mmCIF file of C-alpha atoms (C1' of nucleotides) in Angstrom:
data_model
loop_
_atom_site.group_PDB
_atom_site.id
_atom_site.type_symbol
_atom_site.label_atom_id
_atom_site.label_comp_id
_atom_site.label_asym_id
_atom_site.label_seq_id
_atom_site.Cartn_x
_atom_site.Cartn_y
_atom_site.Cartn_z
ATOM 1 C CA MET A 1 241.831 -121.649 95.878
ATOM 2 C CA PRO A 2 241.520 -117.989 96.932
ATOM 3 C CA LEU A 3 244.489 -115.731 96.422
ATOM 4 C CA PRO A 4 246.298 -114.760 99.627
ATOM 5 C CA GLN A 5 245.166 -111.396 100.954
ATOM 6 C CA THR A 6 248.493 -110.458 102.503
ATOM 7 C CA GLU A 7 252.092 -110.605 101.465
ATOM 8 C CA MET A 8 255.155 -111.236 103.578
ATOM 9 C CA PRO A 9 256.632 -108.290 105.454
ATOM 10 C CA GLY A 10 259.543 -106.859 103.545
ATOM 11 C CA ARG A 11 257.745 -106.997 100.243
ATOM 12 C CA LEU A 12 257.255 -103.229 99.977
ATOM 13 C CA GLN A 13 260.956 -102.682 100.528
ATOM 14 C CA ALA A 14 261.684 -105.359 97.952
ATOM 15 C CA TYR A 15 259.499 -103.559 95.413
ATOM 16 C CA CYS A 16 261.262 -100.290 96.092
ATOM 17 C CA ALA A 17 264.659 -101.917 95.677
ATOM 18 C CA GLU A 18 263.597 -103.472 92.356
ATOM 19 C CA ARG A 19 262.563 -100.055 91.148
ATOM 20 C CA GLY A 20 265.803 -98.437 92.233
ATOM 21 C CA ILE A 21 264.188 -96.297 94.901
ATOM 22 C CA ARG A 22 266.663 -95.119 97.489
ATOM 23 C CA MET A 23 266.097 -96.666 100.891
ATOM 24 C CA THR A 24 266.556 -94.623 104.021
ATOM 25 C CA GLN A 25 266.204 -95.270 107.717
ATOM 26 C CA GLN A 26 262.986 -93.213 107.736
ATOM 27 C CA ARG A 27 261.436 -94.874 104.722
ATOM 28 C CA ARG A 28 262.238 -98.251 106.186
ATOM 29 C CA ALA A 29 260.281 -97.349 109.317
ATOM 30 C CA ILE A 30 257.313 -96.031 107.346
ATOM 31 C CA LEU A 31 257.218 -99.023 104.984
ATOM 32 C CA ARG A 32 257.458 -101.390 107.907
ATOM 33 C CA VAL A 33 254.419 -99.770 109.510
ATOM 34 C CA MET A 34 252.471 -99.968 106.233
ATOM 35 C CA GLU A 35 253.400 -103.609 105.905
ATOM 36 C CA THR A 36 252.495 -104.734 109.378
ATOM 37 C CA ALA A 37 249.494 -102.469 109.985
ATOM 38 C CA SER A 38 246.275 -104.347 110.388
ATOM 39 C CA LYS A 39 244.549 -101.743 108.172
ATOM 40 C CA HIS A 40 243.603 -98.230 107.182
ATOM 41 C CA LEU A 41 246.025 -95.825 108.798
ATOM 42 C CA ASP A 42 245.742 -92.097 108.367
ATOM 43 C CA ALA A 43 248.822 -89.884 108.056
ATOM 44 C CA ALA A 44 248.844 -88.974 111.746
ATOM 45 C CA GLN A 45 248.604 -92.595 112.905
ATOM 46 C CA LEU A 46 251.265 -93.604 110.428
ATOM 47 C CA LEU A 47 253.542 -90.859 111.746
ATOM 48 C CA ARG A 48 253.046 -91.927 115.346
ATOM 49 C CA LYS A 49 253.717 -95.598 114.610
ATOM 50 C CA ALA A 50 256.719 -94.857 112.430
ATOM 51 C CA GLN A 51 258.230 -92.664 115.140
ATOM 52 C CA LYS A 52 258.152 -95.639 117.493
ATOM 53 C CA LEU A 53 260.537 -97.390 115.102
ATOM 54 C CA ASP A 54 262.605 -94.311 114.309
ATOM 55 C CA ALA A 55 262.005 -91.262 116.462
ATOM 56 C CA SER A 56 263.487 -88.953 113.846
ATOM 57 C CA VAL A 57 260.682 -89.492 111.325
ATOM 58 C CA ASP A 58 259.031 -86.197 110.484
ATOM 59 C CA ARG A 59 255.488 -85.493 109.398
ATOM 60 C CA SER A 60 256.643 -84.176 106.026
ATOM 61 C CA THR A 61 258.626 -87.316 105.348
ATOM 62 C CA VAL A 62 255.484 -89.325 105.976
ATOM 63 C CA TYR A 63 253.574 -87.260 103.418
ATOM 64 C CA ARG A 64 256.460 -87.369 100.948
ATOM 65 C CA THR A 65 256.704 -91.137 101.295
ATOM 66 C CA LEU A 66 252.953 -91.557 100.904
ATOM 67 C CA ARG A 67 253.123 -89.558 97.680
ATOM 68 C CA LEU A 68 255.972 -91.750 96.474
ATOM 69 C CA LEU A 69 254.114 -94.975 97.238
ATOM 70 C CA LYS A 70 250.941 -93.674 95.599
ATOM 71 C CA ARG A 71 252.831 -92.760 92.449
ATOM 72 C CA GLN A 72 254.372 -96.211 92.433
ATOM 73 C CA GLY A 73 250.944 -97.765 92.776
ATOM 74 C CA LEU A 74 251.998 -99.579 95.942
ATOM 75 C CA ILE A 75 249.317 -98.127 98.200
ATOM 76 C CA ASP A 76 245.718 -97.011 97.891
ATOM 77 C CA GLU A 77 244.250 -93.854 99.313
ATOM 78 C CA LEU A 78 240.798 -94.031 100.881
ATOM 79 C CA ASP A 79 238.271 -91.674 102.417
ATOM 80 C CA LEU A 80 236.209 -94.306 104.245
ATOM 81 C CA MET A 81 233.282 -91.938 103.892
ATOM 82 C CA HIS A 82 235.124 -89.479 106.175
ATOM 83 C CA ILE A 83 233.759 -91.271 109.187
ATOM 84 C CA HIS A 84 236.433 -89.630 111.339
ATOM 85 C CA GLY A 85 237.425 -86.232 110.007
ATOM 86 C CA GLU A 86 238.499 -85.009 106.605
ATOM 87 C CA GLY A 87 241.785 -86.848 106.169
ATOM 88 C CA HIS A 88 242.720 -89.857 104.093
ATOM 89 C CA TYR A 89 243.477 -93.424 104.965
ATOM 90 C CA TYR A 90 246.079 -95.617 103.370
ATOM 91 C CA GLU A 91 246.555 -99.313 102.850
ATOM 92 C CA ARG A 92 249.010 -101.307 100.811
ATOM 93 C CA LYS A 93 247.663 -102.567 97.558
ATOM 94 C CA LEU A 94 247.067 -106.301 97.626
ATOM 95 C CA ASN A 95 246.517 -108.855 94.924
ATOM 96 C CA ARG A 96 242.903 -107.995 94.325
ATOM 97 C CA ASP A 97 241.035 -104.752 94.635
ATOM 98 C CA HIS A 98 238.352 -104.759 97.237
ATOM 99 C CA ILE A 99 235.341 -102.715 98.117
ATOM 100 C CA HIS A 100 235.242 -100.755 101.382
ATOM 101 C CA MET A 101 232.045 -100.456 103.341
ATOM 102 C CA ALA A 102 231.776 -98.055 106.266
ATOM 103 C CA CYS A 103 228.920 -98.331 108.747
ATOM 104 C CA LEU A 104 227.539 -94.867 109.342
ATOM 105 C CA ARG A 105 226.307 -95.869 112.794
ATOM 106 C CA CYS A 106 229.026 -97.960 114.446
ATOM 107 C CA GLY A 107 231.931 -96.867 112.266
ATOM 108 C CA LYS A 108 233.010 -100.383 111.414
ATOM 109 C CA ILE A 109 234.926 -100.774 108.156
ATOM 110 C CA MET A 110 234.323 -103.898 106.103
ATOM 111 C CA GLU A 111 235.965 -105.203 102.983
ATOM 112 C CA PHE A 112 234.561 -107.294 100.198
ATOM 113 C CA VAL A 113 236.092 -108.926 97.168
ATOM 114 C CA SER A 114 233.784 -109.477 94.216
ATOM 115 C CA ASP A 115 234.082 -110.932 90.757
ATOM 116 C CA ILE A 116 231.324 -108.596 89.700
ATOM 117 C CA PHE A 117 233.591 -105.693 90.609
ATOM 118 C CA GLU A 118 236.276 -107.122 88.333
ATOM 119 C CA LYS A 119 233.702 -107.548 85.590
ATOM 120 C CA LEU A 120 232.569 -103.944 86.035
ATOM 121 C CA LYS A 121 236.115 -102.674 85.648
ATOM 122 C CA GLY A 122 236.487 -104.774 82.532
ATOM 123 C CA GLN A 123 233.337 -103.196 81.150
ATOM 124 C CA VAL A 124 234.659 -99.682 81.817
ATOM 125 C CA GLU A 125 237.956 -100.478 80.102
ATOM 126 C CA LYS A 126 236.201 -101.903 77.083
ATOM 127 C CA ASP A 127 233.113 -99.705 76.679
ATOM 128 C CA CYS A 128 234.836 -96.431 77.549
ATOM 129 C CA ARG A 129 238.223 -97.310 76.165
ATOM 130 C CA PHE A 130 239.613 -96.168 79.502
ATOM 131 C CA ARG A 131 242.850 -97.668 80.793
ATOM 132 C CA ILE A 132 242.340 -98.106 84.552
ATOM 133 C CA VAL A 133 245.277 -97.386 86.820
ATOM 134 C CA VAL A 134 243.534 -97.099 90.160
ATOM 135 C CA SER A 135 239.968 -97.630 91.320
ATOM 136 C CA ARG A 136 238.157 -97.024 94.524
ATOM 137 C CA LEU A 137 234.687 -98.159 95.503
ATOM 138 C CA GLU A 138 233.532 -96.924 98.879
ATOM 139 C CA ILE A 139 230.103 -97.544 100.297
ATOM 140 C CA GLY A 140 228.421 -95.959 103.291
ATOM 141 C CA GLY A 141 225.406 -97.473 104.979
ATOM 142 C CA TYR A 142 224.403 -99.731 107.832
ATOM 143 C CA CYS A 143 226.021 -103.039 108.719
ATOM 144 C CA ALA A 144 224.032 -106.154 109.597
ATOM 145 C CA ASN A 145 224.182 -105.373 113.301
ATOM 146 C CA CYS A 146 223.165 -101.760 113.003
ATOM 147 C CA SER A 147 220.317 -102.493 110.582
ATOM 148 C CA LYS A 148 218.573 -104.789 113.042
ATOM 149 C CA MET B 1 213.904 -95.763 77.223
ATOM 150 C CA PRO B 2 216.767 -94.367 79.320
ATOM 151 C CA LEU B 3 215.946 -92.520 82.494
ATOM 152 C CA PRO B 4 216.460 -88.781 82.317
ATOM 153 C CA GLN B 5 219.823 -87.750 83.724
ATOM 154 C CA THR B 6 218.675 -84.361 84.983
ATOM 155 C CA GLU B 7 215.702 -83.020 86.841
ATOM 156 C CA MET B 8 213.986 -79.687 86.466
ATOM 157 C CA PRO B 9 215.504 -76.693 88.250
ATOM 158 C CA GLY B 10 213.689 -76.051 91.480
ATOM 159 C CA ARG B 11 213.591 -79.675 92.425
ATOM 160 C CA LEU B 12 216.161 -79.354 95.202
ATOM 161 C CA GLN B 13 214.194 -76.517 96.748
ATOM 162 C CA ALA B 14 211.061 -78.605 96.417
ATOM 163 C CA TYR B 15 212.706 -81.488 98.253
ATOM 164 C CA CYS B 16 213.784 -79.185 101.036
ATOM 165 C CA ALA B 17 210.293 -77.760 101.356
ATOM 166 C CA GLU B 18 208.797 -81.268 101.562
ATOM 167 C CA ARG B 19 211.169 -82.073 104.352
ATOM 168 C CA GLY B 20 210.376 -78.907 106.257
ATOM 169 C CA ILE B 21 213.822 -77.399 105.834
ATOM 170 C CA ARG B 22 213.841 -73.673 106.256
ATOM 171 C CA MET B 23 214.573 -71.800 103.057
ATOM 172 C CA THR B 24 216.705 -68.699 103.104
ATOM 173 C CA GLN B 25 217.934 -66.246 100.512
ATOM 174 C CA GLN B 26 221.423 -67.766 100.791
ATOM 175 C CA ARG B 27 220.329 -71.375 100.566
ATOM 176 C CA ARG B 28 218.221 -70.531 97.556
ATOM 177 C CA ALA B 29 221.293 -69.157 95.807
ATOM 178 C CA ILE B 30 223.398 -72.185 96.707
ATOM 179 C CA LEU B 31 220.712 -74.682 95.673
ATOM 180 C CA ARG B 32 220.195 -72.832 92.433
ATOM 181 C CA VAL B 33 223.872 -73.136 91.621
ATOM 182 C CA MET B 34 223.858 -76.851 92.451
ATOM 183 C CA GLU B 35 220.833 -77.332 90.255
ATOM 184 C CA THR B 36 222.087 -75.501 87.218
ATOM 185 C CA ALA B 37 225.772 -76.397 87.435
ATOM 186 C CA SER B 38 226.984 -78.475 84.558
ATOM 187 C CA LYS B 39 228.938 -80.636 87.009
ATOM 188 C CA HIS B 40 231.391 -81.209 89.816
ATOM 189 C CA LEU B 41 231.828 -77.982 91.716
ATOM 190 C CA ASP B 42 234.159 -77.653 94.660
ATOM 191 C CA ALA B 43 233.302 -75.529 97.678
ATOM 192 C CA ALA B 44 235.250 -72.515 96.401
ATOM 193 C CA GLN B 45 233.606 -72.575 92.959
ATOM 194 C CA LEU B 46 230.216 -73.037 94.548
ATOM 195 C CA LEU B 47 230.853 -70.038 96.799
ATOM 196 C CA ARG B 48 231.880 -67.846 93.885
ATOM 197 C CA LYS B 49 228.884 -68.784 91.775
ATOM 198 C CA ALA B 50 226.460 -68.436 94.656
ATOM 199 C CA GLN B 51 227.801 -64.972 95.442
ATOM 200 C CA LYS B 52 226.901 -63.888 91.930
ATOM 201 C CA LEU B 53 223.285 -64.611 92.811
ATOM 202 C CA ASP B 54 223.478 -63.276 96.339
ATOM 203 C CA ALA B 55 226.590 -61.342 97.270
ATOM 204 C CA SER B 56 226.021 -61.919 100.976
ATOM 205 C CA VAL B 57 226.663 -65.673 100.817
ATOM 206 C CA ASP B 58 229.519 -66.592 103.094
ATOM 207 C CA ARG B 59 231.979 -69.454 102.843
ATOM 208 C CA SER B 60 230.735 -71.010 106.082
ATOM 209 C CA THR B 61 227.166 -70.988 104.852
ATOM 210 C CA VAL B 62 228.316 -72.891 101.798
ATOM 211 C CA TYR B 63 229.937 -75.551 103.964
ATOM 212 C CA ARG B 64 226.967 -75.665 106.296
ATOM 213 C CA THR B 65 224.586 -76.074 103.386
ATOM 214 C CA LEU B 66 226.738 -78.771 101.818
ATOM 215 C CA ARG B 67 226.656 -80.678 105.093
ATOM 216 C CA LEU B 68 222.871 -80.327 105.183
ATOM 217 C CA LEU B 69 222.430 -81.572 101.631
ATOM 218 C CA LYS B 70 224.786 -84.478 102.234
ATOM 219 C CA ARG B 71 222.866 -85.516 105.329
ATOM 220 C CA GLN B 72 219.653 -85.320 103.338
ATOM 221 C CA GLY B 73 221.166 -87.507 100.651
ATOM 222 C CA LEU B 74 220.527 -84.851 98.020
ATOM 223 C CA ILE B 75 224.119 -84.472 96.878
ATOM 224 C CA ASP B 76 227.151 -86.687 96.458
ATOM 225 C CA GLU B 77 230.658 -85.841 97.525
ATOM 226 C CA LEU B 78 233.518 -86.809 95.236
ATOM 227 C CA ASP B 79 237.297 -86.690 95.232
ATOM 228 C CA LEU B 80 237.798 -87.129 91.484
ATOM 229 C CA MET B 81 241.147 -88.688 92.341
ATOM 230 C CA HIS B 82 242.284 -85.300 93.704
ATOM 231 C CA ILE B 83 243.278 -84.230 90.236
ATOM 232 C CA HIS B 84 243.259 -80.602 91.374
ATOM 233 C CA GLY B 85 244.171 -80.277 95.050
ATOM 234 C CA GLU B 86 242.868 -81.949 98.161
ATOM 235 C CA GLY B 87 239.317 -80.666 98.247
ATOM 236 C CA HIS B 88 236.016 -82.293 97.428
ATOM 237 C CA TYR B 89 233.608 -81.933 94.574
ATOM 238 C CA TYR B 90 229.856 -82.003 94.764
ATOM 239 C CA GLU B 91 227.026 -82.902 92.443
ATOM 240 C CA ARG B 92 223.339 -83.359 92.969
ATOM 241 C CA LYS B 93 222.253 -86.927 93.211
ATOM 242 C CA LEU B 94 220.397 -88.024 90.098
ATOM 243 C CA ASN B 95 218.188 -90.967 89.336
ATOM 244 C CA ARG B 96 220.969 -93.450 88.891
ATOM 245 C CA ASP B 97 224.358 -93.671 90.469
ATOM 246 C CA HIS B 98 227.191 -93.350 88.064
ATOM 247 C CA ILE B 99 230.864 -94.092 87.996
ATOM 248 C CA HIS B 100 233.390 -91.264 87.716
ATOM 249 C CA MET B 101 236.537 -91.673 85.691
ATOM 250 C CA ALA B 102 239.328 -89.105 85.882
ATOM 251 C CA CYS B 103 242.073 -89.031 83.260
ATOM 252 C CA LEU B 104 245.386 -88.703 85.050
ATOM 253 C CA ARG B 105 246.946 -87.047 82.012
ATOM 254 C CA CYS B 106 244.410 -84.552 80.601
ATOM 255 C CA GLY B 107 242.252 -84.191 83.700
ATOM 256 C CA LYS B 108 239.020 -84.934 81.890
ATOM 257 C CA ILE B 109 236.201 -86.314 84.041
ATOM 258 C CA MET B 110 233.918 -88.901 82.506
ATOM 259 C CA GLU B 111 230.777 -90.537 83.784
ATOM 260 C CA PHE B 112 229.400 -93.958 83.121
ATOM 261 C CA VAL B 113 226.170 -95.671 84.058
ATOM 262 C CA SER B 114 226.289 -99.446 84.288
ATOM 263 C CA ASP B 115 223.853 -102.197 85.132
ATOM 264 C CA ILE B 116 226.784 -104.211 86.378
ATOM 265 C CA PHE B 117 227.347 -101.497 88.986
ATOM 266 C CA GLU B 118 223.751 -101.891 90.116
ATOM 267 C CA LYS B 119 224.202 -105.634 90.255
ATOM 268 C CA LEU B 120 227.374 -105.222 92.311
ATOM 269 C CA LYS B 121 225.561 -103.075 94.845
ATOM 270 C CA GLY B 122 222.815 -105.674 95.022
ATOM 271 C CA GLN B 123 225.418 -108.313 95.734
ATOM 272 C CA VAL B 124 226.920 -106.253 98.566
ATOM 273 C CA GLU B 125 223.515 -105.697 100.133
ATOM 274 C CA LYS B 126 222.683 -109.388 99.945
ATOM 275 C CA ASP B 127 226.000 -111.115 100.635
ATOM 276 C CA CYS B 128 227.162 -108.702 103.318
ATOM 277 C CA ARG B 129 223.733 -107.861 104.689
ATOM 278 C CA PHE B 130 224.768 -104.224 104.358
ATOM 279 C CA ARG B 131 222.133 -101.571 103.786
ATOM 280 C CA ILE B 132 223.656 -99.127 101.305
ATOM 281 C CA VAL B 133 222.966 -95.436 101.792
ATOM 282 C CA VAL B 134 225.620 -93.923 99.568
ATOM 283 C CA SER B 135 228.195 -95.340 97.206
ATOM 284 C CA ARG B 136 231.052 -93.884 95.279
ATOM 285 C CA LEU B 137 233.105 -95.525 92.561
ATOM 286 C CA GLU B 138 235.966 -93.405 91.285
ATOM 287 C CA ILE B 139 238.488 -94.566 88.751
ATOM 288 C CA GLY B 140 241.777 -92.992 87.736
ATOM 289 C CA GLY B 141 243.576 -93.885 84.528
ATOM 290 C CA TYR B 142 243.970 -92.807 80.935
ATOM 291 C CA CYS B 143 241.174 -91.847 78.588
ATOM 292 C CA ALA B 144 240.971 -93.066 74.995
ATOM 293 C CA ASN B 145 242.752 -89.981 73.700
ATOM 294 C CA CYS B 146 245.569 -90.060 76.209
ATOM 295 C CA SER B 147 246.147 -93.814 75.836
ATOM 296 C CA LYS B 148 246.904 -93.485 72.139
ATOM 297 C "C1'" DA C 1 280.985 -87.288 94.686
ATOM 298 C "C1'" DT C 2 276.531 -86.121 94.127
ATOM 299 C "C1'" DA C 3 271.922 -86.722 93.614
ATOM 300 C "C1'" DC C 4 268.475 -87.420 96.467
ATOM 301 C "C1'" DC C 5 266.382 -87.268 101.225
ATOM 302 C "C1'" DT C 6 265.647 -85.257 105.606
ATOM 303 C "C1'" DG C 7 263.938 -82.192 109.596
ATOM 304 C "C1'" DC C 8 262.359 -77.907 110.647
ATOM 305 C "C1'" DA C 9 259.568 -74.006 110.293
ATOM 306 C "C1'" DA C 10 256.438 -71.661 107.839
ATOM 307 C "C1'" DA C 11 252.984 -71.424 104.337
ATOM 308 C "C1'" DA C 12 249.137 -73.042 101.846
ATOM 309 C "C1'" DT C 13 244.810 -75.230 101.586
ATOM 310 C "C1'" DA C 14 240.413 -76.906 103.367
ATOM 311 C "C1'" DT C 15 236.948 -76.979 106.714
ATOM 312 C "C1'" DT C 16 234.754 -75.905 111.220
ATOM 313 C "C1'" DT C 17 233.244 -73.175 115.164
ATOM 314 C "C1'" DG C 18 231.820 -69.368 118.631
ATOM 315 C "C1'" DC C 19 229.177 -65.593 118.821
ATOM 316 C "C1'" DA C 20 226.138 -61.757 118.277
ATOM 317 C "C1'" DC C 21 222.676 -60.533 115.193
ATOM 318 C "C1'" DC C 22 219.011 -61.376 111.788
ATOM 319 C "C1'" DA C 23 215.102 -63.516 109.301
ATOM 320 C "C1'" DC C 24 212.018 -67.189 108.036
ATOM 321 C "C1'" DA C 25 207.814 -69.621 109.320
ATOM 322 C "C1'" DT D 1 207.948 -64.510 118.500
ATOM 323 C "C1'" DG D 2 211.214 -67.876 118.716
ATOM 324 C "C1'" DT D 3 214.014 -71.225 116.498
ATOM 325 C "C1'" DG D 4 217.219 -71.769 113.525
ATOM 326 C "C1'" DG D 5 220.371 -69.494 109.974
ATOM 327 C "C1'" DT D 6 223.854 -66.057 108.919
ATOM 328 C "C1'" DG D 7 228.331 -63.352 108.492
ATOM 329 C "C1'" DC D 8 232.481 -62.561 110.488
ATOM 330 C "C1'" DA D 9 236.687 -63.720 112.511
ATOM 331 C "C1'" DA D 10 239.353 -66.920 114.467
ATOM 332 C "C1'" DA D 11 240.443 -71.671 115.170
ATOM 333 C "C1'" DT D 12 241.402 -76.277 113.550
ATOM 334 C "C1'" DA D 13 242.849 -79.792 110.436
ATOM 335 C "C1'" DT D 14 245.410 -81.438 106.702
ATOM 336 C "C1'" DT D 15 248.981 -81.203 103.392
ATOM 337 C "C1'" DT D 16 252.820 -78.851 101.024
ATOM 338 C "C1'" DT D 17 257.079 -76.227 100.450
ATOM 339 C "C1'" DG D 18 261.744 -73.677 100.969
ATOM 340 C "C1'" DC D 19 265.895 -74.314 102.705
ATOM 341 C "C1'" DA D 20 270.204 -75.767 104.812
ATOM 342 C "C1'" DG D 21 272.352 -79.732 105.843
ATOM 343 C "C1'" DG D 22 272.836 -84.983 105.838
ATOM 344 C "C1'" DT D 23 273.089 -89.717 103.708
ATOM 345 C "C1'" DA D 24 272.688 -93.646 100.460
ATOM 346 C "C1'" DT D 25 274.740 -95.454 96.503
#
DNA sequence: ATACCTGCAAAATATTTGCACCACA
DNA sequence: TGTGGTGCAAATATTTTGCAGGTAT
């Protein structure tokens, strides 16, 4: 049976509570957006959505919270091949790492879970004696539709 | 026998010539730096080194040339887990893709070539019917020394 | 109570663009 | 000779920081 690819809303806040991280009105709004977002928000989108929940949220609080969540290993930072601009995209870390594919023609972002990817990480840990904390595989190319 | 991991200097210029790309004094300097660099230069370092060969090289020409080389698939763009700042790093594309590992403690960058990586890319192309143009696997964690 | 967070404004960093001029092919 | 490249300066985009005051625990 495949592992679930999402967790219940509230889980990010629960993690923060477990780790003794102070919860504020603004962080609650930002975490809620991260939890319910379909996918891949950049800082500006995250700010806009969080402000709908709490109008007082400031851009710097968004960046400070993103840094916090990154340090805690609760979110991943992506480039998505910089298909739209130079910024970063964020998504909450789920049970299994996945690969991101970005179509250079239509801009679609796809995800893919692979046992081979897990095996590759195992090889790096073993052969290089490297303890992996975070990994990111991003692929640019042409999706099935755009290759036709 | 392992494939060579470097190519002779001049190769980048040769590629550009083959493709009918106009060669200028400034581009020559920039390509030369890319060719002879040990590894992983960011735009500012590339500018500084190129200016030693041709003092007239401007920052915007560096960025314009990087964009050109990226589009031509002659260089790869890396984040190296943003160990130093938010910019990008560049390296010329070699015969085989390799994985980059960045030690979050000492900052060392390591590279690793793996057949499993090749196999993984093959799987993506086949299972997702995705035609890969560029791929980037970056790993953050702790190197053998810093894990001790 | 107090350590930690926040908004605001400004700074820092990174990259791109408009334009007049210049140089490669 | 003409297309495309260049430097320069200014604009844009993205992220960070100092500070005075506010809030969660």
